[in-house]
PDB file of C-alpha atoms in Angstrom:
ATOM      1  CA  GLY A 149      -1.792  -1.940 -20.067  1.00 37.00           C
ATOM      2  CA  TRP A 150      -1.928  -1.686 -16.295  1.00 40.00           C
ATOM      3  CA  ALA A 151      -5.458  -0.240 -16.217  1.00 38.00           C
ATOM      4  CA  TYR A 152      -6.972  -3.378 -17.716  1.00 34.00           C
ATOM      5  CA  ARG A 153      -5.119  -5.699 -15.320  1.00 36.00           C
ATOM      6  CA  TRP A 154      -5.989  -3.483 -12.386  1.00 39.00           C
ATOM      7  CA  THR A 155      -9.681  -3.223 -13.291  1.00 34.00           C
ATOM      8  CA  ALA A 156      -9.964  -6.949 -13.949  1.00 32.00           C
ATOM      9  CA  CYS A 157      -8.358  -7.647 -10.586  1.00 40.00           C
ATOM     10  CA  ILE A 158     -10.823  -5.463  -8.708  1.00 39.00           C
ATOM     11  CA  GLN A 159     -13.967  -6.636 -10.508  1.00 32.00           C
ATOM     12  CA  LYS A 160     -13.434 -10.403 -10.563  1.00 31.00           C
ATOM     13  CA  GLN A 161     -15.778 -11.910  -7.964  1.00 35.00           C
ATOM     14  CA  ASP A 162     -14.511 -15.493  -7.644  1.00 36.00           C
ATOM     15  CA  MET A 163     -10.835 -14.605  -7.597  1.00 36.00           C
ATOM     16  CA  PRO A 164      -8.729 -16.875  -5.371  1.00 39.00           C
ATOM     17  CA  ASP A 165      -6.265 -15.340  -2.929  1.00 42.00           C
ATOM     18  CA  SER A 166      -3.256 -13.976  -4.776  1.00 44.00           C
ATOM     19  CA  ALA A 167      -1.024 -15.081  -1.929  1.00 41.00           C
ATOM     20  CA  PRO A 168      -0.807 -18.613  -0.580  1.00 44.00           C
ATOM     21  CA  LEU A 169      -2.722 -19.495   2.560  1.00 46.00           C
ATOM     22  CA  GLY A 170      -1.050 -17.744   5.464  1.00 55.00           C
ATOM     23  CA  GLY A 171       0.912 -15.512   3.135  1.00 87.00           C
ATOM     24  CA  TYR A 172       1.859 -11.958   3.971  1.00 95.00           C
ATOM     25  CA  ILE A 173       1.341  -8.935   1.752  1.00 96.00           C
ATOM     26  CA  LEU A 174       3.257  -5.692   2.095  1.00 97.00           C
ATOM     27  CA  GLY A 175       1.196  -2.633   1.206  1.00 97.00           C
ATOM     28  CA  PHE A 176       2.715   0.693   0.164  1.00 96.00           C
ATOM     29  CA  ASP A 177       1.259   4.204   0.280  1.00 93.00           C
ATOM     30  CA  PHE A 178       3.634   5.863  -2.182  1.00 93.00           C
ATOM     31  CA  GLY A 179       4.472   9.539  -1.787  1.00 89.00           C
ATOM     32  CA  MET A 180       7.175  11.822  -3.140  1.00 89.00           C
ATOM     33  CA  ARG A 181       8.555  12.520   0.372  1.00 90.00           C
ATOM     34  CA  ARG A 182       7.452   9.473   2.366  1.00 91.00           C
ATOM     35  CA  ILE A 183       6.267   5.918   1.725  1.00 95.00           C
ATOM     36  CA  GLY A 184       3.938   4.312   4.242  1.00 94.00           C
ATOM     37  CA  ILE A 185       4.243   0.549   4.633  1.00 96.00           C
ATOM     38  CA  ALA A 186       1.827  -1.953   6.160  1.00 96.00           C
ATOM     39  CA  VAL A 187       1.647  -5.734   6.374  1.00 97.00           C
ATOM     40  CA  GLY A 188      -1.478  -7.787   5.771  1.00 95.00           C
ATOM     41  CA  GLN A 189      -2.430 -11.421   6.045  1.00 92.00           C
ATOM     42  CA  THR A 190      -4.498 -13.300   3.513  1.00 86.00           C
ATOM     43  CA  THR A 191      -5.895 -15.745   6.074  1.00 86.00           C
ATOM     44  CA  THR A 192      -7.247 -13.179   8.546  1.00 87.00           C
ATOM     45  CA  HIS A 193      -7.850 -10.355   6.009  1.00 87.00           C
ATOM     46  CA  THR A 194      -6.309  -7.937   8.484  1.00 90.00           C
ATOM     47  CA  ALA A 195      -3.511  -5.409   8.135  1.00 93.00           C
ATOM     48  CA  SER A 196      -1.232  -3.483  10.490  1.00 93.00           C
ATOM     49  CA  SER A 197       0.782  -0.359   9.843  1.00 91.00           C
ATOM     50  CA  LEU A 198       4.535  -0.986  10.016  1.00 95.00           C
ATOM     51  CA  GLU A 199       6.457   2.206   9.381  1.00 94.00           C
ATOM     52  CA  THR A 200       6.934   5.226   7.188  1.00 92.00           C
ATOM     53  CA  VAL A 201      10.190   5.402   5.245  1.00 94.00           C
ATOM     54  CA  SER A 202      11.739   8.425   3.610  1.00 92.00           C
ATOM     55  CA  HIS A 203      11.667   9.002  -0.116  1.00 91.00           C
ATOM     56  CA  SER A 204      13.816  11.836  -1.359  1.00 87.00           C
ATOM     57  CA  ARG A 205      15.552  11.097  -4.658  1.00 89.00           C
ATOM     58  CA  GLU A 206      15.224   7.357  -4.105  1.00 94.00           C
ATOM     59  CA  PRO A 207      13.038   5.325  -1.766  1.00 96.00           C
ATOM     60  CA  ASP A 208      14.828   4.179   1.410  1.00 96.00           C
ATOM     61  CA  TRP A 209      15.674   0.804  -0.141  1.00 97.00           C
ATOM     62  CA  ALA A 210      17.633  -0.336   2.943  1.00 97.00           C
ATOM     63  CA  ALA A 211      14.473  -0.037   5.081  1.00 97.00           C
ATOM     64  CA  ILE A 212      12.284  -1.682   2.422  1.00 98.00           C
ATOM     65  CA  ASP A 213      14.880  -4.478   1.967  1.00 98.00           C
ATOM     66  CA  ARG A 214      14.758  -5.112   5.727  1.00 97.00           C
ATOM     67  CA  LEU A 215      10.938  -5.340   5.752  1.00 97.00           C
ATOM     68  CA  VAL A 216      10.867  -7.658   2.732  1.00 97.00           C
ATOM     69  CA  ARG A 217      13.448  -9.928   4.412  1.00 97.00           C
ATOM     70  CA  GLU A 218      11.544  -9.850   7.705  1.00 96.00           C
ATOM     71  CA  TRP A 219       8.022 -10.523   6.347  1.00 96.00           C
ATOM     72  CA  LYS A 220       8.836 -12.556   3.197  1.00 96.00           C
ATOM     73  CA  PRO A 221       5.707 -11.305   1.428  1.00 97.00           C
ATOM     74  CA  ALA A 222       4.008 -13.339  -1.285  1.00 94.00           C
ATOM     75  CA  LEU A 223       2.672 -10.149  -2.871  1.00 95.00           C
ATOM     76  CA  LEU A 224       3.349  -6.399  -2.856  1.00 97.00           C
ATOM     77  CA  LEU A 225       0.430  -3.959  -3.089  1.00 96.00           C
ATOM     78  CA  VAL A 226       0.940  -0.351  -4.178  1.00 96.00           C
ATOM     79  CA  GLY A 227      -1.773   2.262  -3.723  1.00 93.00           C
ATOM     80  CA  LEU A 228      -2.602   4.120  -6.940  1.00 91.00           C
ATOM     81  CA  PRO A 229      -3.470   7.787  -6.408  1.00 86.00           C
ATOM     82  CA  LEU A 230      -5.891   8.114  -9.312  1.00 84.00           C
ATOM     83  CA  GLY A 231      -7.738  11.300 -10.209  1.00 83.00           C
ATOM     84  CA  ARG A 232     -11.287  11.959  -9.034  1.00 81.00           C
ATOM     85  CA  ASP A 233     -12.802  10.176 -12.052  1.00 85.00           C
ATOM     86  CA  GLY A 234     -10.327   7.300 -11.988  1.00 84.00           C
ATOM     87  CA  GLU A 235      -7.958   8.863 -14.500  1.00 88.00           C
ATOM     88  CA  GLU A 236      -4.195   8.533 -14.331  1.00 91.00           C
ATOM     89  CA  THR A 237      -2.228  11.328 -12.670  1.00 90.00           C
ATOM     90  CA  ASP A 238       1.473  12.174 -12.433  1.00 93.00           C
ATOM     91  CA  MET A 239       1.400  10.626  -8.947  1.00 90.00           C
ATOM     92  CA  SER A 240      -0.219   7.394 -10.181  1.00 93.00           C
ATOM     93  CA  LYS A 241       2.446   7.136 -12.900  1.00 95.00           C
ATOM     94  CA  ALA A 242       5.163   7.642 -10.251  1.00 95.00           C
ATOM     95  CA  ALA A 243       3.499   4.975  -8.055  1.00 95.00           C
ATOM     96  CA  GLN A 244       3.523   2.565 -11.019  1.00 96.00           C
ATOM     97  CA  ARG A 245       7.236   3.240 -11.588  1.00 97.00           C
ATOM     98  CA  PHE A 246       7.815   2.510  -7.887  1.00 97.00           C
ATOM     99  CA  GLY A 247       5.797  -0.721  -8.251  1.00 97.00           C
ATOM    100  CA  ALA A 248       7.878  -1.737 -11.275  1.00 97.00           C
ATOM    101  CA  SER A 249      11.056  -1.089  -9.226  1.00 97.00           C
ATOM    102  CA  LEU A 250       9.702  -3.262  -6.388  1.00 98.00           C
ATOM    103  CA  GLU A 251       8.896  -6.109  -8.785  1.00 97.00           C
ATOM    104  CA  LYS A 252      12.310  -5.914 -10.441  1.00 97.00           C
ATOM    105  CA  ARG A 253      14.196  -5.644  -7.137  1.00 98.00           C
ATOM    106  CA  TYR A 254      12.428  -8.474  -5.255  1.00 97.00           C
ATOM    107  CA  SER A 255      10.934 -10.681  -8.016  1.00 96.00           C
ATOM    108  CA  ILE A 256       7.615 -10.594  -6.135  1.00 95.00           C
ATOM    109  CA  GLY A 257       4.333  -9.877  -7.891  1.00 95.00           C
ATOM    110  CA  VAL A 258       2.972  -6.344  -7.569  1.00 96.00           C
ATOM    111  CA  GLU A 259      -0.717  -5.395  -7.600  1.00 94.00           C
ATOM    112  CA  TYR A 260      -2.206  -1.892  -7.577  1.00 94.00           C
ATOM    113  CA  ALA A 261      -5.198  -0.677  -5.593  1.00 91.00           C
ATOM    114  CA  ASP A 262      -7.310   2.459  -5.877  1.00 85.00           C
ATOM    115  CA  GLU A 263      -6.385   4.673  -2.949  1.00 82.00           C
ATOM    116  CA  ARG A 264      -8.518   7.733  -3.650  1.00 71.00           C
ATOM    117  CA  LEU A 265     -10.245   7.830  -0.253  1.00 61.00           C
ATOM    118  CA  THR A 266      -7.568   6.445   2.044  1.00 60.00           C
ATOM    119  CA  SER A 267      -5.766   9.659   3.028  1.00 57.00           C
ATOM    120  CA  ARG A 268      -8.961  11.129   4.443  1.00 59.00           C
ATOM    121  CA  ALA A 269      -9.781   7.838   6.203  1.00 59.00           C
ATOM    122  CA  ALA A 270      -6.283   7.722   7.714  1.00 53.00           C
ATOM    123  CA  GLU A 271      -6.546  11.328   8.906  1.00 61.00           C
ATOM    124  CA  SER A 272      -9.874  10.644  10.631  1.00 66.00           C
ATOM    125  CA  ARG A 273      -8.548   7.412  12.182  1.00 63.00           C
ATOM    126  CA  PHE A 274      -5.475   9.327  13.427  1.00 55.00           C
ATOM    127  CA  ALA A 275      -7.713  12.109  14.816  1.00 64.00           C
ATOM    128  CA  GLU A 276      -9.716   9.463  16.726  1.00 67.00           C
ATOM    129  CA  LEU A 277      -6.504   8.015  18.182  1.00 60.00           C
ATOM    130  CA  ARG A 278      -5.349  11.504  19.209  1.00 59.00           C
ATOM    131  CA  ALA A 279      -8.718  12.218  20.849  1.00 65.00           C
ATOM    132  CA  ALA A 280      -8.440   8.928  22.742  1.00 62.00           C
ATOM    133  CA  GLY A 281      -4.959   9.954  23.871  1.00 62.00           C
ATOM    134  CA  SER A 282      -3.187   7.047  22.166  1.00 56.00           C
ATOM    135  CA  ALA A 283      -1.479   9.160  19.476  1.00 53.00           C
ATOM    136  CA  ARG A 284       0.310  12.499  19.560  1.00 54.00           C
ATOM    137  CA  ARG A 285       1.071  15.101  16.933  1.00 52.00           C
ATOM    138  CA  LYS A 286       4.680  13.840  16.777  1.00 51.00           C
ATOM    139  CA  ASP A 287       3.279  10.457  15.657  1.00 54.00           C
ATOM    140  CA  ALA A 288       1.894  12.094  12.498  1.00 54.00           C
ATOM    141  CA  GLY A 289       4.669  10.443  10.482  1.00 65.00           C
ATOM    142  CA  GLN A 290       2.744   7.233  11.038  1.00 76.00           C
ATOM    143  CA  LEU A 291      -0.116   8.697   8.982  1.00 73.00           C
ATOM    144  CA  ASP A 292       1.447   7.310   5.778  1.00 83.00           C
ATOM    145  CA  ALA A 293       1.806   3.842   7.330  1.00 87.00           C
ATOM    146  CA  MET A 294      -1.820   4.098   8.468  1.00 85.00           C
ATOM    147  CA  SER A 295      -2.833   4.984   4.894  1.00 87.00           C
ATOM    148  CA  ALA A 296      -0.942   1.896   3.670  1.00 92.00           C
ATOM    149  CA  GLN A 297      -2.835  -0.160   6.261  1.00 92.00           C
ATOM    150  CA  ILE A 298      -6.199   1.148   5.009  1.00 89.00           C
ATOM    151  CA  ILE A 299      -5.254   0.522   1.353  1.00 91.00           C
ATOM    152  CA  LEU A 300      -4.330  -3.049   2.290  1.00 92.00           C
ATOM    153  CA  GLU A 301      -7.444  -3.629   4.435  1.00 90.00           C
ATOM    154  CA  ASN A 302      -9.713  -2.386   1.633  1.00 87.00           C
ATOM    155  CA  TRP A 303      -7.948  -4.588  -0.910  1.00 90.00           C
ATOM    156  CA  LEU A 304      -8.133  -7.689   1.326  1.00 90.00           C
ATOM    157  CA  GLN A 305     -11.844  -7.072   1.938  1.00 84.00           C
ATOM    158  CA  SER A 306     -12.531  -6.557  -1.783  1.00 82.00           C
ATOM    159  CA  LEU A 307     -11.169 -10.054  -2.476  1.00 79.00           C
ATOM    160  CA  HIS A 308     -13.924 -11.584  -0.392  1.00 72.00           C
ATOM    161  CA  GLU A 309     -16.988  -9.489  -1.160  1.00 67.00           C
TER     162      GLU A 309
END
């Protein structure tokens, strides 16, 4: 099942880049109301938040289609909101269904990454930006994109530890 693939992916030390040299990865912070999206690069191991798209009954596929066309990612990374002890939750199952939809829609490989600590990290990063005057309360919608950025950064760094 997915848990074995996911665990093996995280633990393997000498794993080569999943994406070709210079390849882009789109990272997703899946939520029931919003989906944060970020782009990362395998060569620089950096990521940038892109945007937050709406998710009511269905994800905003038009926006996701546009980003996939624009960035031509070699890989899609979906954050898995696991429980405190790493157990599956209703949200992690929904995130996996979203990942399966991405893979089917774009024929691009999908990986999953543990995202248990990213929301708090994104909130503190956003608070720092607000304190510095470079973000406002109305920019809070970018919080989900920032979470996607952190998920992607952590995943890129874990490949090279």
